[in-house]
mmCIF file of C-alpha atoms in Angstrom:
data_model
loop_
_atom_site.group_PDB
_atom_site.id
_atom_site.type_symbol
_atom_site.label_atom_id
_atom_site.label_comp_id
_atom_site.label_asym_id
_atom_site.label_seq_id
_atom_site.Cartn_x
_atom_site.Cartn_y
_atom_site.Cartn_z
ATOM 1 C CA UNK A 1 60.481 121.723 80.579
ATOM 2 C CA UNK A 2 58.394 123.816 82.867
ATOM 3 C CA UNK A 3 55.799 120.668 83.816
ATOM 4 C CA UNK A 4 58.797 118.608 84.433
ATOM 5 C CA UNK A 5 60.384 121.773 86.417
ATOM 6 C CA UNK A 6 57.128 121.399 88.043
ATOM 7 C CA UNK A 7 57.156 117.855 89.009
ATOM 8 C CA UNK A 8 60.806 118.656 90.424
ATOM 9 C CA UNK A 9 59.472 121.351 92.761
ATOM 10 C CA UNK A 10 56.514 119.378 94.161
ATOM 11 C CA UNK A 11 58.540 116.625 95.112
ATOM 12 C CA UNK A 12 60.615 118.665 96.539
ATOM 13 C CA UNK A 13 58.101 120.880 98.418
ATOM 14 C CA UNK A 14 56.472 116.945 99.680
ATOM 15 C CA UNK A 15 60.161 115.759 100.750
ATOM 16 C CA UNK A 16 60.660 119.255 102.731
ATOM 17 C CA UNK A 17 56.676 119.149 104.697
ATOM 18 C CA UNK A 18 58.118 115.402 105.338
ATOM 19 C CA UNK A 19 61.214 116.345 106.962
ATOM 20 C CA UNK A 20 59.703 119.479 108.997
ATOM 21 C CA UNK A 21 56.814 116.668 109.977
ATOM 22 C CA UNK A 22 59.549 114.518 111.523
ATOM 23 C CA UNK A 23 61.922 117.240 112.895
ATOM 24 C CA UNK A 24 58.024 118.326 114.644
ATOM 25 C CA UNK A 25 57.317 115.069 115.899
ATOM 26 C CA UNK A 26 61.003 114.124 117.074
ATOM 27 C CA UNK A 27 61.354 117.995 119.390
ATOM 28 C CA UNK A 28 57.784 116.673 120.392
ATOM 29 C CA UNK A 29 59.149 113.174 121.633
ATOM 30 C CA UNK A 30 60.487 112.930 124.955
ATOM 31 C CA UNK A 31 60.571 110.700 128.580
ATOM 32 C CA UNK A 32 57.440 112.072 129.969
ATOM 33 C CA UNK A 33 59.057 113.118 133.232
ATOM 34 C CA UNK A 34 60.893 115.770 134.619
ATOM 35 C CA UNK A 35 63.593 113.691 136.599
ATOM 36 C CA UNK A 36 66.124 115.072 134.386
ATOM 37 C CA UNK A 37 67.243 111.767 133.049
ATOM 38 C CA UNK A 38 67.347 111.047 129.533
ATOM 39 C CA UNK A 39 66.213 108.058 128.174
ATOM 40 C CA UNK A 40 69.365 105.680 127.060
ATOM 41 C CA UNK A 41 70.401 105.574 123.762
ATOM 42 C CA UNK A 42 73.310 104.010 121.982
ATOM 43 C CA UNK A 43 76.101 106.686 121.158
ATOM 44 C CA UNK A 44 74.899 105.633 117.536
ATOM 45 C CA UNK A 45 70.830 106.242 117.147
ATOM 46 C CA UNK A 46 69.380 104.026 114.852
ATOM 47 C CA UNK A 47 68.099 105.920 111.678
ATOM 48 C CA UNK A 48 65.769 105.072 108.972
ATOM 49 C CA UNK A 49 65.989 106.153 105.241
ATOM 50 C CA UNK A 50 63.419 106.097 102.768
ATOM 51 C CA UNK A 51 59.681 106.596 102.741
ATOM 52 C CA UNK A 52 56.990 104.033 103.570
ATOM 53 C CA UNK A 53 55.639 102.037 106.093
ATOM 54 C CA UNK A 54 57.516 102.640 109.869
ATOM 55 C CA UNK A 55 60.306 100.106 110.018
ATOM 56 C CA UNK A 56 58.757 100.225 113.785
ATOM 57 C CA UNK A 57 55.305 99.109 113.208
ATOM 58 C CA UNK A 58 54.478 95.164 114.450
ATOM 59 C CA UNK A 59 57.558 94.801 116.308
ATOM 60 C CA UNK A 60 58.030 92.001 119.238
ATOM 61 C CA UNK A 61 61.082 91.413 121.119
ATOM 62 C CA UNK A 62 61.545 88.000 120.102
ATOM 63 C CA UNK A 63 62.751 88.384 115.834
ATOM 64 C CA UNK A 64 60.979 86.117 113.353
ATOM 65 C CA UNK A 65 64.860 85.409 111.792
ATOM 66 C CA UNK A 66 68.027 86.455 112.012
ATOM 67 C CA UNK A 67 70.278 86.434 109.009
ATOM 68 C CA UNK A 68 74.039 87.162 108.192
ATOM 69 C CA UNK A 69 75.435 88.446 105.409
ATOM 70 C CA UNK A 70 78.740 89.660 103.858
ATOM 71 C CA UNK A 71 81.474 91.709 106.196
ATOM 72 C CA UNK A 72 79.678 91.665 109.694
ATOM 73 C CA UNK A 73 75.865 92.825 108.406
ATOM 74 C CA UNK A 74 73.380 90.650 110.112
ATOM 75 C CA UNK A 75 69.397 91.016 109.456
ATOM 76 C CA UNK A 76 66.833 90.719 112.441
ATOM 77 C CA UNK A 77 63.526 90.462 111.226
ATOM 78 C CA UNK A 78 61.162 91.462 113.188
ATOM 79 C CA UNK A 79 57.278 91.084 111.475
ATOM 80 C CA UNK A 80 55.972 89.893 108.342
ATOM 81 C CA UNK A 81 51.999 91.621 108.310
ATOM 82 C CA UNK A 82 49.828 91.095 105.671
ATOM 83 C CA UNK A 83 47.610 94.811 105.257
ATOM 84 C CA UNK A 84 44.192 94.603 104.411
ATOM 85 C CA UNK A 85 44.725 95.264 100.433
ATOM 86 C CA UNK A 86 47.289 91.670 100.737
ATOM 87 C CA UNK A 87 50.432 93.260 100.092
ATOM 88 C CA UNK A 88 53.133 91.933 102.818
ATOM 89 C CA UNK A 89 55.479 94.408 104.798
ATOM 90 C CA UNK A 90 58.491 93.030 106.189
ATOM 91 C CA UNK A 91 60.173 94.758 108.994
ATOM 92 C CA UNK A 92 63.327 94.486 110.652
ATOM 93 C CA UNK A 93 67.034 95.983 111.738
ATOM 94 C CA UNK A 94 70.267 95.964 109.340
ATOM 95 C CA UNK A 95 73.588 95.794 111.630
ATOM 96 C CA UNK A 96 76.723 96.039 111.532
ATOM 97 C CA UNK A 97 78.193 93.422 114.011
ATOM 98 C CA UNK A 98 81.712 94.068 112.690
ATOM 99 C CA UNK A 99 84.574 95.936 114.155
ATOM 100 C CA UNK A 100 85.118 98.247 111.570
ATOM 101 C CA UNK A 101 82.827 100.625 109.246
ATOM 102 C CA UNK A 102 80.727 98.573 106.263
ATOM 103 C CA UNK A 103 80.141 100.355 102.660
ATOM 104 C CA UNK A 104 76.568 98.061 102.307
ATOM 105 C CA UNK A 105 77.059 95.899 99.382
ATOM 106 C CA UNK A 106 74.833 97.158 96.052
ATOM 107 C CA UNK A 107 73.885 93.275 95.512
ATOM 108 C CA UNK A 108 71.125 94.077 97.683
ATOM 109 C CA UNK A 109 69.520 96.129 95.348
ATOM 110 C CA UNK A 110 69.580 93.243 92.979
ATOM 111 C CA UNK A 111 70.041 93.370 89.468
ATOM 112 C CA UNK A 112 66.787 95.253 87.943
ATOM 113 C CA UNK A 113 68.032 98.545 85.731
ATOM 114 C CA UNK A 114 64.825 100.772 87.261
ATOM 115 C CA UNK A 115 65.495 99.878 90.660
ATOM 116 C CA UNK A 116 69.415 100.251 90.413
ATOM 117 C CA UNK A 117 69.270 103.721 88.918
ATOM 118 C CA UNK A 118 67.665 104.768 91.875
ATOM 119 C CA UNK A 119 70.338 104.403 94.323
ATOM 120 C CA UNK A 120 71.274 101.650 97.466
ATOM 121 C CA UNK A 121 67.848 99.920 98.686
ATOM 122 C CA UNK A 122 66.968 96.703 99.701
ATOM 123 C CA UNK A 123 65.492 95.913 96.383
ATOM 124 C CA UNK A 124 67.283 93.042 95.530
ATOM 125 C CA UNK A 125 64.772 91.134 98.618
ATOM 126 C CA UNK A 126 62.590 88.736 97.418
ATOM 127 C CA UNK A 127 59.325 86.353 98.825
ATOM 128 C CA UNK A 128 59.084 82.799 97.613
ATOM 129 C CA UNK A 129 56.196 80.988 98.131
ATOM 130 C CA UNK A 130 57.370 77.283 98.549
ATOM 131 C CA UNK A 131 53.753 75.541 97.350
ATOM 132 C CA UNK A 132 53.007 77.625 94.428
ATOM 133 C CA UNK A 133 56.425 77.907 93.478
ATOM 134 C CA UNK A 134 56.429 81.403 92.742
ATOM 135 C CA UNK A 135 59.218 84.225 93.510
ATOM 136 C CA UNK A 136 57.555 88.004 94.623
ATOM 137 C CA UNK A 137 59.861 90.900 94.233
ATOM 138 C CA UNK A 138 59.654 94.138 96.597
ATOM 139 C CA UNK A 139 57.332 96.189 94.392
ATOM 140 C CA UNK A 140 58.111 99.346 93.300
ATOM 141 C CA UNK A 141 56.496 102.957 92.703
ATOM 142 C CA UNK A 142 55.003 104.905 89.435
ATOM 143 C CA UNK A 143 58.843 106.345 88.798
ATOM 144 C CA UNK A 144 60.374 102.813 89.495
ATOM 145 C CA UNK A 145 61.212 103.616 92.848
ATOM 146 C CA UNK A 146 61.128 100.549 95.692
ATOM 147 C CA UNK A 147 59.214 100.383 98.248
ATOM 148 C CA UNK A 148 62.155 99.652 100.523
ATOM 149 C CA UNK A 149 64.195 101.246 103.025
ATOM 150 C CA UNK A 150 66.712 103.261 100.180
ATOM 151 C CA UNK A 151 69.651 106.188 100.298
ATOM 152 C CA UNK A 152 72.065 104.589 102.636
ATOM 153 C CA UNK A 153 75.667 103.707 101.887
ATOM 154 C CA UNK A 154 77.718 102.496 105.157
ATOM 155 C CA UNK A 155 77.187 101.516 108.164
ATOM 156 C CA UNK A 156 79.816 102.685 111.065
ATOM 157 C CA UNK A 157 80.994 99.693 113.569
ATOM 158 C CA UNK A 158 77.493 98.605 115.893
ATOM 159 C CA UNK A 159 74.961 100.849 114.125
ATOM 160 C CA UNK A 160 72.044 99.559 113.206
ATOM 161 C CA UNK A 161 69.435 100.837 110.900
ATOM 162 C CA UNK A 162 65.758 99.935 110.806
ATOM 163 C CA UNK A 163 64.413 98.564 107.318
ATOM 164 C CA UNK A 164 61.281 97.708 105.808
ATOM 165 C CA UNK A 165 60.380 96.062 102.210
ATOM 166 C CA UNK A 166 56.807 95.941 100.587
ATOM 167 C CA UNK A 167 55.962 93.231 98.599
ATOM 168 C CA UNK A 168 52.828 92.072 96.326
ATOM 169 C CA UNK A 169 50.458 89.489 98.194
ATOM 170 C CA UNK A 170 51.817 85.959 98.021
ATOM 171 C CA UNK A 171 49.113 83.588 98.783
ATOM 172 C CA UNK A 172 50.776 81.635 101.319
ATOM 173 C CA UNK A 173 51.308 82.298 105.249
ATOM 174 C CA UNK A 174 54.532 81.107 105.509
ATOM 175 C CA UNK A 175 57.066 82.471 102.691
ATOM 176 C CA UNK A 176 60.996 82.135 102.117
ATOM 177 C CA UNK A 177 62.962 85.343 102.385
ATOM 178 C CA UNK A 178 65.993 85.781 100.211
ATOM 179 C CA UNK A 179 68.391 88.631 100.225
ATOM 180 C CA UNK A 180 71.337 88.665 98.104
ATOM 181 C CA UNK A 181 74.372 88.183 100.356
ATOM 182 C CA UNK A 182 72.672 86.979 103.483
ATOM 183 C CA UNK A 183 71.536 83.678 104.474
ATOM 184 C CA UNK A 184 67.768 83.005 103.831
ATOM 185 C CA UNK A 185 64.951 82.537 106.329
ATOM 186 C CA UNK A 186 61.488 81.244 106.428
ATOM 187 C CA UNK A 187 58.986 83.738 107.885
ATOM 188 C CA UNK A 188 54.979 83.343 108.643
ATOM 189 C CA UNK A 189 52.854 86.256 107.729
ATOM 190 C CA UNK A 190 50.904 87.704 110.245
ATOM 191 C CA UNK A 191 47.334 90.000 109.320
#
């Protein structure tokens, strides 16, 4: 009981240096000037849940896809980067285009037990690599956990929410994306 108590408290004590690290960072983030104009924002700021690689990093204005799904959520993909141990990060912006708030469907966490018990994610993503024929899931932690953009639930009327999804290296550059609900997309890797 007590190392498990233990376990509890560290993750804990990691998820609260985390936060302060952000809540830091974000008082530290401003325009640069002093013409007393703020920068412009949505009403709604985009938010991010989850830990991992920053749904930010590799970014381009043009998308690699754009998919829609159930009830007004589109996709927008924005990079596919291969890191230097092969595994593939795929980055990109959940919205809801509809008029009215979306509960976010648990299809996309897919059907796997482990990664279901751990709340909404993305989980349910997949990579298929058209020449070898094989299907690459989003991988997940030691505790089951995936290594996905996770702990959301709705998304209000023209909110967005950046994502990310970590995979395991499929050989090819250019892969299929599938997520359940939306339409799929072929995307090259980058790295």
């Amino acid at each position: 009981m007590t190392m498990r108590f233990t376990a509890k408290t560290r993750r804990g004590m990691v998820a609260l240096a985390v936060a302060a690290g952000l809540a830091a960072g974000a008082a530290g983030c401003g325009s640069g000037g002093d013409d007393g104009k703020r920068p412009e924002q949505p009403a709604s700021a985009s938010r991010t849940a989850g830990a991992g690689p920053s749904a930010q990093e590799g970014q381009s204005d043009k998308p690699l896809a754009e998919l829609r799904g159930s009830d007004g959520l589109s996709l927008r993909i924005t990079s596919a980067q291969r890191d230097s141990g092969g595994f593939v990060t795929v980055n990109g912006t959940l919205k809801n285009d509809g008029a009215q708030s979306v509960v976010i469907p648990s299809a996309l966490s897919g059907n796997e037990t482990e990664i279901i018990k751990n709340g909404r994610s993305l989980g349910g993503a997949t990579l298929v690599d058209p020449k070898g024929k094989k299907r690459y899931y989003v991988l997940r932690d030691t505790e089951g956990r995936p290594l996905t953009t996770t702990g959301f639930s709705t998304l209000r009327a023209g909110d967005t929410l950046a994502v990310f999804m970590q995979f395991p290296a499929p050989p090819a550059n250019q892969v299929e994306f599938q997520l359940p609900t939306f339409s799929s997309a072929t995307l090259p890797i980058s790295g």
